[in-house]
Structure formats: C-alpha cells, structure tokens
Amino acid sequence: MAALPEPVSQASADTAAPLSPPNGRPYQPVVTLNGWTTPWRMNAGVKEFHLVAEPVVREVAPGFFVNMWGYNGQSPGPTIEVVEGDKVRIFVTNRLPENTTIHWHGQRLPNGMDGVGGLNQPHIPPGKTFVYEFEARRPGTFMYHPHSDEMVQMAMGMMGLWITHPKDKHPLIDKVQRDYAFLLGAFAVEPGTMTPRVNEMTDFNIWTFNSRAFPAITPMVAKQGDKVRIRVGNLTMTNHPIHIHGHEFEVTGTDGGPVPKTARWPEVTTDVAVGQMRQVELIADELGDWSFHCHKSHHTMGAMGHDVPTMIGIDHRGLVGKIQKIVPDYMLMGERGMGDMGSMQMPLPDNTFPMMTGKGPFGPIEMGGMFTTFKVRKSLGANDYRDPGWYQHPKGTVAHEWQGAPLAAQAPRQTAPGTAPGAATVHKPGQAADHGSH
C-alpha cells in the first residue's frame, strides 16, 4: 500500500471550492454541487488517483442521514478532473462486503479497462486493490459507476463524475465563467429508516442532486453577464426533464462529446434520460433567485406516501374532533390540497425527511428533492461561490394583492358546472303500467 497514492476522503456535504490544478496541464476547474474534486499524484508523467469503495453515511438533508455505499467517504464519489491527452492511473480499493468494479462511462479506452466484471476483468474482491490505466482521449462530461451487482450498488449511491477538459482551444467548447456539475439520484428510504430499499424499480421517494435534497442543495450563483455551464448526469431509474426559470439555454454537450453548433437550439427544459449526460450553457443576464429543478412534480417532493388517497373537497367538519378522542395526534391532510404540508409542524418518525419543506423570503417554498436556485447578482467575485442571500427586488417588481376596486365582471360559464355538451344522462323512468316498480 505504501506505493499507492494516499486516498483522500471527504466528510462534509458542503460544496467544495474548485480545485485549481497544482501541476500537469492547466484547465478551468468545475464546481461540483455539494461535492468535491479529488486531488492526484503525478508519477513519471502519469496522473494517479485512488478511489476507495466503501460504506458511507450521507447527510441528504439537515438531520436526515442515509446509509449508502460510495467512494472516499461520500456518495457520489469525488469528481475526477483530467485534461485531454492525460495518462491516468486509478487505484480502486474495495472496502465493501462484496465484489465490485468500476466502469468508466463514456470513455474511449482499452477493452480490458472498461470495468464490466466477468466480461472485461475479474471482479474486485473485498479487501483487494485493482488498478486501471488509460489515456483520456476526448474532452467531455462522463461518469463512473460499478458494473458488479450493479442493481444493489448503484441503488446504494455508488457513482461519480469524470470531467475531461480540452487541452487546447476547442471550436465547440467555449470558455465559461462558471462551470457546475452534479448527478441525479433516486432512493427508496422508508420513513424512520436509514438504508435504501435496493430492489425498488419505480416507487422512489427521495430525489436528489448529488445525494442532497432541497433545501440542502447548494444554490448555483453567477455574476450578471457570466456565461454558465451546467453538467447533469442521470444514473436513476427514470428520465428527468431539467428546467430553469428566467433564462434559456442550449445543450452544448452529451456523454458522446460536444454538440455541433448547427444542432443546438434554445430550450428552457432538457430531458436527461437514464444513463445520459447533458451539458447546457446560458448567459446569466437576468437578476434574481431563479428556480432550477426537475419538472416531474413528484421529484420536487420529499418522502411522500404514494398510496395516500385524494381528500380534496371532502368535508371533514365535526369529524376531526371525534377521531382525536381516539388518536390524539391525528391531523387532517389534503382537504384543500397538500400545500399546508410546507408549514405544518407535523411529528415525523426519527430520520424522516419532510414531504414539502424549505423557506423563502415570502414563506414556505413547498418543495423538496430535485430543486435548487440559480442566483444571479450584479456584483460577485470571480471565485465567490457563497450563497449571497435572498434577492432584494426593486420596488414595484413583486406580484402583490390587488387593492383597487373590485373586478366588475366574471368570465361567463359555457356549460353548467359538472356537465359537458352531449354528455350522457341517467334518469328514473316514469310510472308505466308494465314498469311501475322501477
């Protein structure tokens, strides 16, 4: 082990500052949301990294901890940043209770380094260290994850980002002032428990950016006028339409490489399918605190029960008091929708993430899961990634209650409530001699 580079571990779930390269080819580093970039050792012109696959405990949100498997103390594991043409050597030590491997998703490399256990290499047994060696042949945004008992290990959070920067000025890769990266994650964690249900295929309840759920996801910040790149990878079991407010972007890259400029168009939402990377770029020219989230509405919620009946419109008057005589802690949910959950102080089992949470300057944000903010400010230092606080809106630019004269007219109904033209009707027949009892 003395010949191996020391494995660097990270316990904090805060967003680490970008790692400026201390040696090797220069590059502009990325900022991993609620993550970090692992350092390397130069050895005879080769960049050496050391990843340790091991059980970790991830603080998904304040006070909400989940037993996961990851790398170097975290899930996701640390981001690996290299430059096109770099020769790399990655030592992988297995401290899991079962075999593992690492697949370098999207990389061009020798077949025996591709990391599919049993096909390209032997599985890495517990306690053993394997080494991968290849050249970073093309720039882009990639991932790493196991290809050994993949269902369990990825469901437990084993994944990480790999960024290969261009070695020279690239005609399809622009210089940006801010470069963010994160992975989408989904977990099935029962209320009051800490370990994900690994056999789940569809009914997930914890949705994350880099294994963090809102309001614990760090906001992305930018100075007005900055060009911003955001790299998003998806290793969950479903697609995620990623949406930004107040701006539009272009998809400039995938895990297959840069997108030709003739193939780009403006969007405010891009779908990131399973196993895909999407790299988007925009100009941060609108001041404010803008939402950035998955547009599947349940993916911006916390641990919601998917079998809860819809109670909208049900009149509970007089019922709650009777139930509370038998169950004193009973609380009414859903009669007027679920928005009240954002402000209710409802008792929950220990280590259970609320369904709707997060506070803004105007009250509950009523979100959770895959949601954060994109904060654009007039003045922000080039290397300042701190949360600048809430946006101070200029006078007259916030929606407010109408205080003028009552509106004089109401929109007329085209049909009576609950009916539609041509709808079938049912009625009781009249009193006829042969149907008198009907």
Short mmCIF file of C-alpha atoms in Angstrom, two decimals:
data_model
loop_
_atom_site.label_atom_id
_atom_site.label_comp_id
_atom_site.label_asym_id
_atom_site.label_seq_id
_atom_site.Cartn_x
_atom_site.Cartn_y
_atom_site.Cartn_z
CA MET A 1 0.00 0.00 0.00
CA ALA A 2 2.94 2.37 0.51
CA ALA A 3 3.36 2.57 -3.25
CA LEU A 4 -0.21 3.84 -3.72
CA PRO A 5 -1.27 7.47 -3.57
CA GLU A 6 -2.94 8.30 -0.29
CA PRO A 7 -6.75 8.09 -0.68
CA VAL A 8 -8.27 11.48 0.12
CA SER A 9 -11.57 11.36 1.98
CA GLN A 10 -14.29 13.96 2.49
CA ALA A 11 -16.91 14.03 5.27
CA SER A 12 -18.60 17.37 4.60
CA ALA A 13 -21.65 17.62 2.32
CA ASP A 14 -20.91 21.28 1.54
CA THR A 15 -19.92 22.39 -1.95
CA ALA A 16 -16.13 22.49 -2.08
CA ALA A 17 -14.23 25.26 -3.82
CA PRO A 18 -12.92 24.42 -7.30
CA LEU A 19 -9.61 22.56 -7.26
CA SER A 20 -7.05 24.58 -9.21
CA PRO A 21 -4.58 22.16 -10.82
CA PRO A 22 -1.26 22.26 -8.91
CA ASN A 23 0.62 20.51 -11.74
CA GLY A 24 0.08 18.99 -15.15
CA ARG A 25 -1.75 20.73 -17.98
CA PRO A 26 -3.78 23.78 -16.90
CA TYR A 27 -7.57 23.79 -17.07
CA GLN A 28 -10.56 25.69 -15.70
CA PRO A 29 -11.96 23.53 -12.88
CA VAL A 30 -15.61 22.67 -12.32
CA VAL A 31 -17.64 23.20 -9.15
CA THR A 32 -19.41 20.02 -8.02
CA LEU A 33 -22.66 20.87 -6.22
CA ASN A 34 -22.41 19.51 -2.67
CA GLY A 35 -19.34 17.61 -3.76
CA TRP A 36 -15.62 17.95 -4.42
CA THR A 37 -12.81 17.12 -6.82
CA THR A 38 -10.22 14.58 -5.73
CA PRO A 39 -6.52 15.54 -5.92
CA TRP A 40 -3.99 13.39 -7.72
CA ARG A 41 -0.31 12.48 -7.59
CA MET A 42 2.00 12.96 -10.58
CA ASN A 43 4.21 9.89 -11.09
CA ALA A 44 6.58 9.94 -14.09
CA GLY A 45 4.10 11.94 -16.15
CA VAL A 46 1.04 9.86 -15.10
CA LYS A 47 -1.82 11.26 -13.01
CA GLU A 48 -2.53 8.79 -10.21
CA PHE A 49 -5.82 8.72 -8.32
CA HIS A 50 -7.01 6.45 -5.51
CA LEU A 51 -10.70 5.60 -5.09
CA VAL A 52 -11.93 3.59 -2.12
CA ALA A 53 -15.30 1.86 -2.50
CA GLU A 54 -16.82 1.76 0.99
CA PRO A 55 -19.98 2.15 3.09
CA VAL A 56 -20.71 5.80 3.90
CA VAL A 57 -23.37 7.79 5.73
CA ARG A 58 -24.65 10.70 3.66
CA GLU A 59 -26.45 13.67 5.18
CA VAL A 60 -29.12 14.05 2.49
CA ALA A 61 -30.72 16.99 4.33
CA PRO A 62 -30.14 18.52 7.77
CA GLY A 63 -30.92 15.80 10.32
CA PHE A 64 -31.73 13.22 7.63
CA PHE A 65 -28.99 10.61 7.19
CA VAL A 66 -28.93 7.64 4.81
CA ASN A 67 -26.69 4.58 4.83
CA MET A 68 -25.11 4.45 1.38
CA TRP A 69 -22.20 2.93 -0.46
CA GLY A 70 -19.84 5.39 -2.13
CA TYR A 71 -16.24 6.39 -2.63
CA ASN A 72 -13.76 8.19 -0.37
CA GLY A 73 -16.30 8.98 2.33
CA GLN A 74 -19.11 10.31 0.14
CA SER A 75 -21.91 9.46 -2.26
CA PRO A 76 -21.49 10.43 -5.02
CA GLY A 77 -17.76 9.87 -5.00
CA PRO A 78 -15.34 12.69 -5.74
CA THR A 79 -15.23 14.25 -9.19
CA ILE A 80 -12.18 13.29 -11.24
CA GLU A 81 -10.85 16.09 -13.47
CA VAL A 82 -8.21 15.50 -16.13
CA VAL A 83 -7.13 17.04 -19.42
CA GLU A 84 -7.43 15.54 -22.87
CA GLY A 85 -4.29 13.51 -23.54
CA ASP A 86 -3.51 12.86 -19.86
CA LYS A 87 -2.29 9.39 -18.99
CA VAL A 88 -4.17 8.31 -15.87
CA ARG A 89 -3.80 5.52 -13.36
CA ILE A 90 -6.65 4.88 -10.92
CA PHE A 91 -6.19 2.56 -7.95
CA VAL A 92 -9.50 1.15 -6.67
CA THR A 93 -9.60 -0.39 -3.21
CA ASN A 94 -12.69 -2.42 -2.26
CA ARG A 95 -13.88 -1.99 1.33
CA LEU A 96 -17.40 -3.19 0.58
CA PRO A 97 -18.74 -6.51 1.89
CA GLU A 98 -18.99 -7.86 -1.70
CA ASN A 99 -17.20 -7.75 -5.06
CA THR A 100 -17.18 -4.57 -7.14
CA THR A 101 -15.67 -2.97 -10.26
CA ILE A 102 -15.68 0.50 -11.84
CA HIS A 103 -16.98 1.23 -15.33
CA TRP A 104 -15.74 4.50 -16.87
CA HIS A 105 -19.00 5.54 -18.55
CA GLY A 106 -18.45 7.19 -21.96
CA GLN A 107 -14.66 6.77 -22.10
CA ARG A 108 -12.67 5.51 -25.09
CA LEU A 109 -10.19 3.04 -23.57
CA PRO A 110 -8.74 -0.48 -23.90
CA ASN A 111 -11.43 -3.13 -23.60
CA GLY A 112 -9.83 -4.67 -20.52
CA MET A 113 -10.15 -1.36 -18.66
CA ASP A 114 -13.91 -0.93 -19.27
CA GLY A 115 -14.83 -2.35 -15.86
CA VAL A 116 -17.57 -4.90 -16.54
CA GLY A 117 -16.96 -7.66 -14.02
CA GLY A 118 -16.67 -11.12 -15.57
CA LEU A 119 -16.58 -9.73 -19.12
CA ASN A 120 -13.59 -7.36 -19.20
CA GLN A 121 -11.91 -8.12 -15.87
CA PRO A 122 -12.18 -10.22 -12.72
CA HIS A 123 -14.40 -8.72 -10.03
CA ILE A 124 -12.51 -6.86 -7.29
CA PRO A 125 -12.90 -8.94 -4.11
CA PRO A 126 -13.35 -7.28 -0.70
CA GLY A 127 -10.04 -6.06 0.67
CA LYS A 128 -8.25 -6.05 -2.69
CA THR A 129 -6.92 -3.17 -4.82
CA PHE A 130 -7.07 -3.16 -8.63
CA VAL A 131 -5.55 -0.61 -10.98
CA TYR A 132 -6.96 0.93 -14.17
CA GLU A 133 -4.70 2.67 -16.72
CA PHE A 134 -5.70 4.51 -19.88
CA GLU A 135 -5.41 7.82 -21.71
CA ALA A 136 -8.14 10.47 -21.51
CA ARG A 137 -8.68 10.60 -25.25
CA ARG A 138 -11.53 13.08 -25.72
CA PRO A 139 -12.95 16.04 -23.79
CA GLY A 140 -16.39 15.86 -22.25
CA THR A 141 -18.52 15.06 -19.23
CA PHE A 142 -18.57 11.44 -18.13
CA MET A 143 -19.42 9.26 -15.13
CA TYR A 144 -18.07 6.30 -13.23
CA HIS A 145 -20.10 3.59 -11.51
CA PRO A 146 -19.93 -0.16 -10.73
CA HIS A 147 -20.62 -2.92 -13.21
CA SER A 148 -20.72 -5.58 -10.49
CA ASP A 149 -24.00 -6.26 -8.67
CA GLU A 150 -24.99 -3.01 -10.35
CA MET A 151 -28.61 -3.07 -9.16
CA VAL A 152 -27.60 -3.03 -5.49
CA GLN A 153 -24.50 -0.88 -5.68
CA MET A 154 -26.00 1.94 -7.75
CA ALA A 155 -29.19 1.87 -5.66
CA MET A 156 -26.90 2.40 -2.66
CA GLY A 157 -25.35 5.50 -4.26
CA MET A 158 -22.14 4.30 -5.96
CA MET A 159 -21.43 6.80 -8.74
CA GLY A 160 -19.25 9.78 -9.53
CA LEU A 161 -18.39 12.38 -12.17
CA TRP A 162 -15.45 12.40 -14.58
CA ILE A 163 -14.60 15.63 -16.41
CA THR A 164 -12.06 15.67 -19.26
CA HIS A 165 -11.10 19.24 -20.16
CA PRO A 166 -9.84 20.13 -23.67
CA LYS A 167 -6.05 20.50 -23.91
CA ASP A 168 -6.26 23.35 -26.44
CA LYS A 169 -8.86 25.88 -27.53
CA HIS A 170 -11.73 23.80 -28.92
CA PRO A 171 -14.08 25.06 -31.66
CA LEU A 172 -17.13 23.54 -29.90
CA ILE A 173 -16.20 24.17 -26.25
CA ASP A 174 -16.45 27.81 -25.16
CA LYS A 175 -14.77 29.43 -22.21
CA VAL A 176 -17.23 29.98 -19.37
CA GLN A 177 -17.07 31.93 -16.10
CA ARG A 178 -18.97 29.32 -14.03
CA ASP A 179 -18.91 25.56 -14.56
CA TYR A 180 -21.21 23.44 -12.38
CA ALA A 181 -21.67 19.65 -12.30
CA PHE A 182 -23.85 17.16 -10.44
CA LEU A 183 -25.51 13.75 -10.72
CA LEU A 184 -29.21 12.96 -10.33
CA GLY A 185 -30.02 10.35 -7.69
CA ALA A 186 -33.11 8.47 -6.50
CA PHE A 187 -33.51 6.37 -3.36
CA ALA A 188 -36.29 4.40 -1.71
CA VAL A 189 -35.95 5.08 2.01
CA GLU A 190 -38.86 4.11 4.25
CA PRO A 191 -39.86 6.70 6.92
CA GLY A 192 -37.85 6.18 10.07
CA THR A 193 -35.17 4.07 8.38
CA MET A 194 -31.65 4.79 7.08
CA THR A 195 -30.95 2.16 4.41
CA PRO A 196 -32.37 2.35 0.84
CA ARG A 197 -34.64 -0.41 -0.43
CA VAL A 198 -32.36 -1.71 -3.18
CA ASN A 199 -34.91 -3.90 -5.01
CA GLU A 200 -37.17 -0.95 -5.84
CA MET A 201 -37.70 -0.26 -9.56
CA THR A 202 -40.33 2.53 -9.70
CA ASP A 203 -41.57 3.73 -6.28
CA PHE A 204 -38.72 6.00 -5.13
CA ASN A 205 -39.37 8.74 -2.57
CA ILE A 206 -36.03 10.56 -2.16
CA TRP A 207 -34.94 12.58 -5.22
CA THR A 208 -31.55 14.29 -5.14
CA PHE A 209 -28.90 16.38 -6.82
CA ASN A 210 -25.60 14.75 -5.77
CA SER A 211 -27.37 12.83 -2.98
CA ARG A 212 -28.75 16.03 -1.43
CA ALA A 213 -32.41 17.09 -1.30
CA PHE A 214 -33.77 20.64 -1.21
CA PRO A 215 -33.38 22.80 0.84
CA ALA A 216 -29.95 21.25 1.45
CA ILE A 217 -28.78 21.63 -2.16
CA THR A 218 -26.32 24.49 -2.58
CA PRO A 219 -27.60 27.27 -4.88
CA MET A 220 -25.73 27.94 -8.10
CA VAL A 221 -24.53 31.54 -8.23
CA ALA A 222 -23.37 33.77 -11.07
CA LYS A 223 -22.49 37.38 -11.75
CA GLN A 224 -24.80 39.12 -14.20
CA GLY A 225 -23.39 38.56 -17.69
CA ASP A 226 -21.46 35.40 -16.80
CA LYS A 227 -21.53 32.51 -19.23
CA VAL A 228 -22.51 29.45 -17.19
CA ARG A 229 -22.12 25.76 -17.99
CA ILE A 230 -24.16 23.17 -16.07
CA ARG A 231 -23.35 19.46 -16.46
CA VAL A 232 -26.07 16.99 -15.36
CA GLY A 233 -25.76 13.20 -15.30
CA ASN A 234 -28.56 10.70 -14.67
CA LEU A 235 -27.98 7.30 -13.05
CA THR A 236 -31.52 6.87 -11.68
CA MET A 237 -34.23 4.52 -12.98
CA THR A 238 -36.22 7.21 -14.85
CA ASN A 239 -35.78 10.31 -17.00
CA HIS A 240 -35.67 13.85 -15.59
CA PRO A 241 -36.76 16.98 -17.53
CA ILE A 242 -34.39 19.59 -16.05
CA HIS A 243 -35.88 23.09 -16.17
CA ILE A 244 -34.56 26.60 -15.47
CA HIS A 245 -36.58 29.75 -14.80
CA GLY A 246 -35.89 33.22 -16.20
CA HIS A 247 -33.32 32.10 -18.80
CA GLU A 248 -32.93 29.85 -21.79
CA PHE A 249 -30.01 27.56 -22.55
CA GLU A 250 -28.56 25.40 -25.28
CA VAL A 251 -27.48 21.77 -24.95
CA THR A 252 -23.81 22.01 -25.91
CA GLY A 253 -22.61 18.53 -24.99
CA THR A 254 -23.55 14.96 -24.10
CA ASP A 255 -21.58 11.98 -22.84
CA GLY A 256 -20.80 11.43 -26.53
CA GLY A 257 -18.93 14.74 -26.74
CA PRO A 258 -19.61 18.35 -27.83
CA VAL A 259 -22.75 19.02 -29.89
CA PRO A 260 -22.14 20.70 -33.28
CA LYS A 261 -23.35 24.30 -33.23
CA THR A 262 -25.73 23.62 -36.13
CA ALA A 263 -27.53 21.04 -33.94
CA ARG A 264 -28.22 23.40 -31.00
CA TRP A 265 -31.39 25.36 -30.27
CA PRO A 266 -32.70 27.37 -27.30
CA GLU A 267 -34.56 25.49 -24.57
CA VAL A 268 -35.73 26.07 -21.01
CA THR A 269 -36.10 22.32 -20.31
CA THR A 270 -34.00 19.40 -21.45
CA ASP A 271 -34.78 15.76 -20.76
CA VAL A 272 -31.93 13.79 -19.22
CA ALA A 273 -32.69 10.12 -19.82
CA VAL A 274 -31.32 7.17 -17.86
CA GLY A 275 -27.57 6.80 -18.32
CA GLN A 276 -27.19 10.16 -20.08
CA MET A 277 -25.18 13.31 -19.51
CA ARG A 278 -26.42 16.70 -20.66
CA GLN A 279 -24.23 19.80 -20.72
CA VAL A 280 -26.13 23.09 -21.03
CA GLU A 281 -24.86 26.66 -21.33
CA LEU A 282 -26.55 30.03 -20.79
CA ILE A 283 -25.86 33.71 -20.22
CA ALA A 284 -26.85 34.75 -16.68
CA ASP A 285 -28.36 38.08 -17.71
CA GLU A 286 -31.49 38.23 -15.52
CA LEU A 287 -31.04 39.28 -11.89
CA GLY A 288 -32.87 37.32 -9.23
CA ASP A 289 -33.30 33.99 -7.47
CA TRP A 290 -34.42 31.60 -10.21
CA SER A 291 -35.72 28.06 -9.71
CA PHE A 292 -33.76 25.17 -11.19
CA HIS A 293 -35.41 21.77 -10.87
CA CYS A 294 -36.70 18.55 -12.35
CA HIS A 295 -40.09 19.22 -13.93
CA LYS A 296 -41.63 15.94 -12.77
CA SER A 297 -43.67 17.36 -9.90
CA HIS A 298 -43.20 14.39 -7.56
CA HIS A 299 -39.44 14.69 -7.98
CA THR A 300 -39.52 18.05 -6.17
CA MET A 301 -41.10 16.49 -3.10
CA GLY A 302 -39.69 14.76 -0.07
CA ALA A 303 -40.69 11.39 1.30
CA MET A 304 -44.30 11.31 0.15
CA GLY A 305 -46.61 8.34 0.54
CA HIS A 306 -47.77 7.31 -2.92
CA ASP A 307 -50.81 5.40 -1.60
CA VAL A 308 -52.38 8.41 0.18
CA PRO A 309 -55.98 8.88 -1.05
CA THR A 310 -57.01 12.20 -2.57
CA MET A 311 -59.12 14.08 0.01
CA ILE A 312 -59.69 17.32 -1.91
CA GLY A 313 -63.24 18.58 -1.43
CA ILE A 314 -64.11 16.14 1.38
CA ASP A 315 -65.96 17.92 4.20
CA HIS A 316 -64.32 16.89 7.49
CA ARG A 317 -66.26 19.26 9.74
CA GLY A 318 -67.08 17.59 13.03
CA LEU A 319 -65.01 14.51 12.18
CA VAL A 320 -61.53 15.56 13.27
CA GLY A 321 -62.53 16.11 16.90
CA LYS A 322 -64.12 12.68 17.12
CA ILE A 323 -61.03 10.99 15.68
CA GLN A 324 -58.71 12.90 18.02
CA LYS A 325 -60.58 11.45 21.01
CA ILE A 326 -59.27 8.07 19.88
CA VAL A 327 -55.99 9.19 18.19
CA PRO A 328 -54.87 12.44 19.90
CA ASP A 329 -52.12 13.19 17.35
CA TYR A 330 -54.42 12.86 14.31
CA MET A 331 -54.02 15.71 11.80
CA LEU A 332 -56.17 16.45 8.76
CA MET A 333 -54.26 16.23 5.47
CA GLY A 334 -55.26 17.03 1.93
CA GLU A 335 -58.74 18.53 2.25
CA ARG A 336 -57.59 21.72 0.49
CA GLY A 337 -54.62 20.22 -1.37
CA MET A 338 -51.17 19.44 0.06
CA GLY A 339 -49.74 22.97 0.24
CA ASP A 340 -50.30 23.12 4.00
CA MET A 341 -47.60 20.47 4.41
CA GLY A 342 -44.98 23.15 3.78
CA SER A 343 -45.82 24.95 7.02
CA MET A 344 -47.19 22.17 9.24
CA GLN A 345 -45.02 21.10 12.16
CA MET A 346 -46.25 17.54 11.93
CA PRO A 347 -44.41 14.98 14.08
CA LEU A 348 -42.44 12.51 11.96
CA PRO A 349 -40.53 9.32 12.76
CA ASP A 350 -36.86 9.84 13.55
CA ASN A 351 -34.66 10.29 10.45
CA THR A 352 -37.58 11.05 8.13
CA PHE A 353 -37.35 13.82 5.53
CA PRO A 354 -40.47 16.06 5.29
CA MET A 355 -42.53 15.88 2.10
CA MET A 356 -42.56 19.66 1.49
CA THR A 357 -40.02 21.97 3.04
CA GLY A 358 -37.78 24.97 2.50
CA LYS A 359 -38.36 28.59 3.50
CA GLY A 360 -38.06 31.62 1.24
CA PRO A 361 -38.34 35.35 1.88
CA PHE A 362 -42.12 35.17 1.33
CA GLY A 363 -42.89 31.96 3.22
CA PRO A 364 -42.76 28.19 2.61
CA ILE A 365 -41.39 27.23 -0.80
CA GLU A 366 -43.29 23.91 -0.61
CA MET A 367 -40.58 21.96 -2.42
CA GLY A 368 -38.12 19.17 -1.74
CA GLY A 369 -35.97 16.74 -3.69
CA MET A 370 -34.57 17.84 -7.07
CA PHE A 371 -34.84 21.60 -6.63
CA THR A 372 -32.39 24.42 -6.06
CA THR A 373 -31.91 28.05 -7.07
CA PHE A 374 -29.82 29.88 -9.65
CA LYS A 375 -28.86 33.21 -8.07
CA VAL A 376 -27.73 35.99 -10.40
CA ARG A 377 -26.23 39.16 -8.90
CA LYS A 378 -24.71 42.37 -10.25
CA SER A 379 -21.60 42.07 -8.08
CA LEU A 380 -19.95 38.74 -7.39
CA GLY A 381 -16.28 37.85 -7.23
CA ALA A 382 -14.93 35.50 -9.89
CA ASN A 383 -14.12 32.83 -7.29
CA ASP A 384 -17.00 33.60 -4.96
CA TYR A 385 -19.44 30.68 -4.77
CA ARG A 386 -21.06 31.58 -1.45
CA ASP A 387 -24.82 31.93 -1.13
CA PRO A 388 -25.44 35.71 -1.49
CA GLY A 389 -28.73 35.52 0.42
CA TRP A 390 -32.18 36.34 -0.93
CA TYR A 391 -32.59 38.72 -3.83
CA GLN A 392 -33.68 42.26 -2.97
CA HIS A 393 -36.39 43.02 -5.52
CA PRO A 394 -36.63 46.59 -6.87
CA LYS A 395 -39.75 48.40 -5.80
CA GLY A 396 -42.81 47.51 -7.83
CA THR A 397 -41.43 44.24 -9.23
CA VAL A 398 -43.09 41.72 -6.87
CA ALA A 399 -46.58 40.29 -7.50
CA HIS A 400 -48.95 41.52 -4.80
CA GLU A 401 -52.58 41.51 -3.72
CA TRP A 402 -54.85 43.79 -5.74
CA GLN A 403 -56.02 46.72 -3.56
CA GLY A 404 -58.08 48.62 -6.16
CA ALA A 405 -61.76 48.48 -7.00
CA PRO A 406 -63.39 45.04 -7.19
CA LEU A 407 -63.32 43.49 -10.62
CA ALA A 408 -66.59 44.32 -12.34
CA ALA A 409 -67.11 41.20 -14.42
CA GLN A 410 -66.68 37.47 -14.12
CA ALA A 411 -65.99 35.17 -17.02
CA PRO A 412 -69.29 33.52 -18.07
CA ARG A 413 -69.52 29.74 -17.97
CA GLN A 414 -70.05 27.99 -21.27
CA THR A 415 -71.68 24.98 -19.59
CA ALA A 416 -73.22 24.30 -16.22
CA PRO A 417 -70.76 23.00 -13.60
CA GLY A 418 -70.10 19.30 -13.91
CA THR A 419 -71.67 18.84 -17.36
CA ALA A 420 -70.46 18.86 -20.92
CA PRO A 421 -72.33 19.22 -24.23
CA GLY A 422 -73.63 15.87 -25.40
CA ALA A 423 -72.82 14.08 -22.14
CA ALA A 424 -74.93 11.00 -21.37
CA THR A 425 -77.59 11.36 -18.64
CA VAL A 426 -79.43 8.88 -16.45
CA HIS A 427 -82.96 9.30 -15.05
CA LYS A 428 -85.64 7.22 -13.41
CA PRO A 429 -88.44 6.11 -15.78
CA GLY A 430 -91.96 7.40 -15.21
CA GLN A 431 -94.79 5.34 -13.74
CA ALA A 432 -95.82 2.99 -16.56
CA ALA A 433 -98.19 0.05 -16.29
CA ASP A 434 -95.53 -2.54 -17.01
CA HIS A 435 -92.70 -0.78 -15.14
CA GLY A 436 -94.49 0.56 -12.14
CA SER A 437 -91.96 -0.71 -9.65
CA HIS A 438 -88.91 0.70 -11.47
#
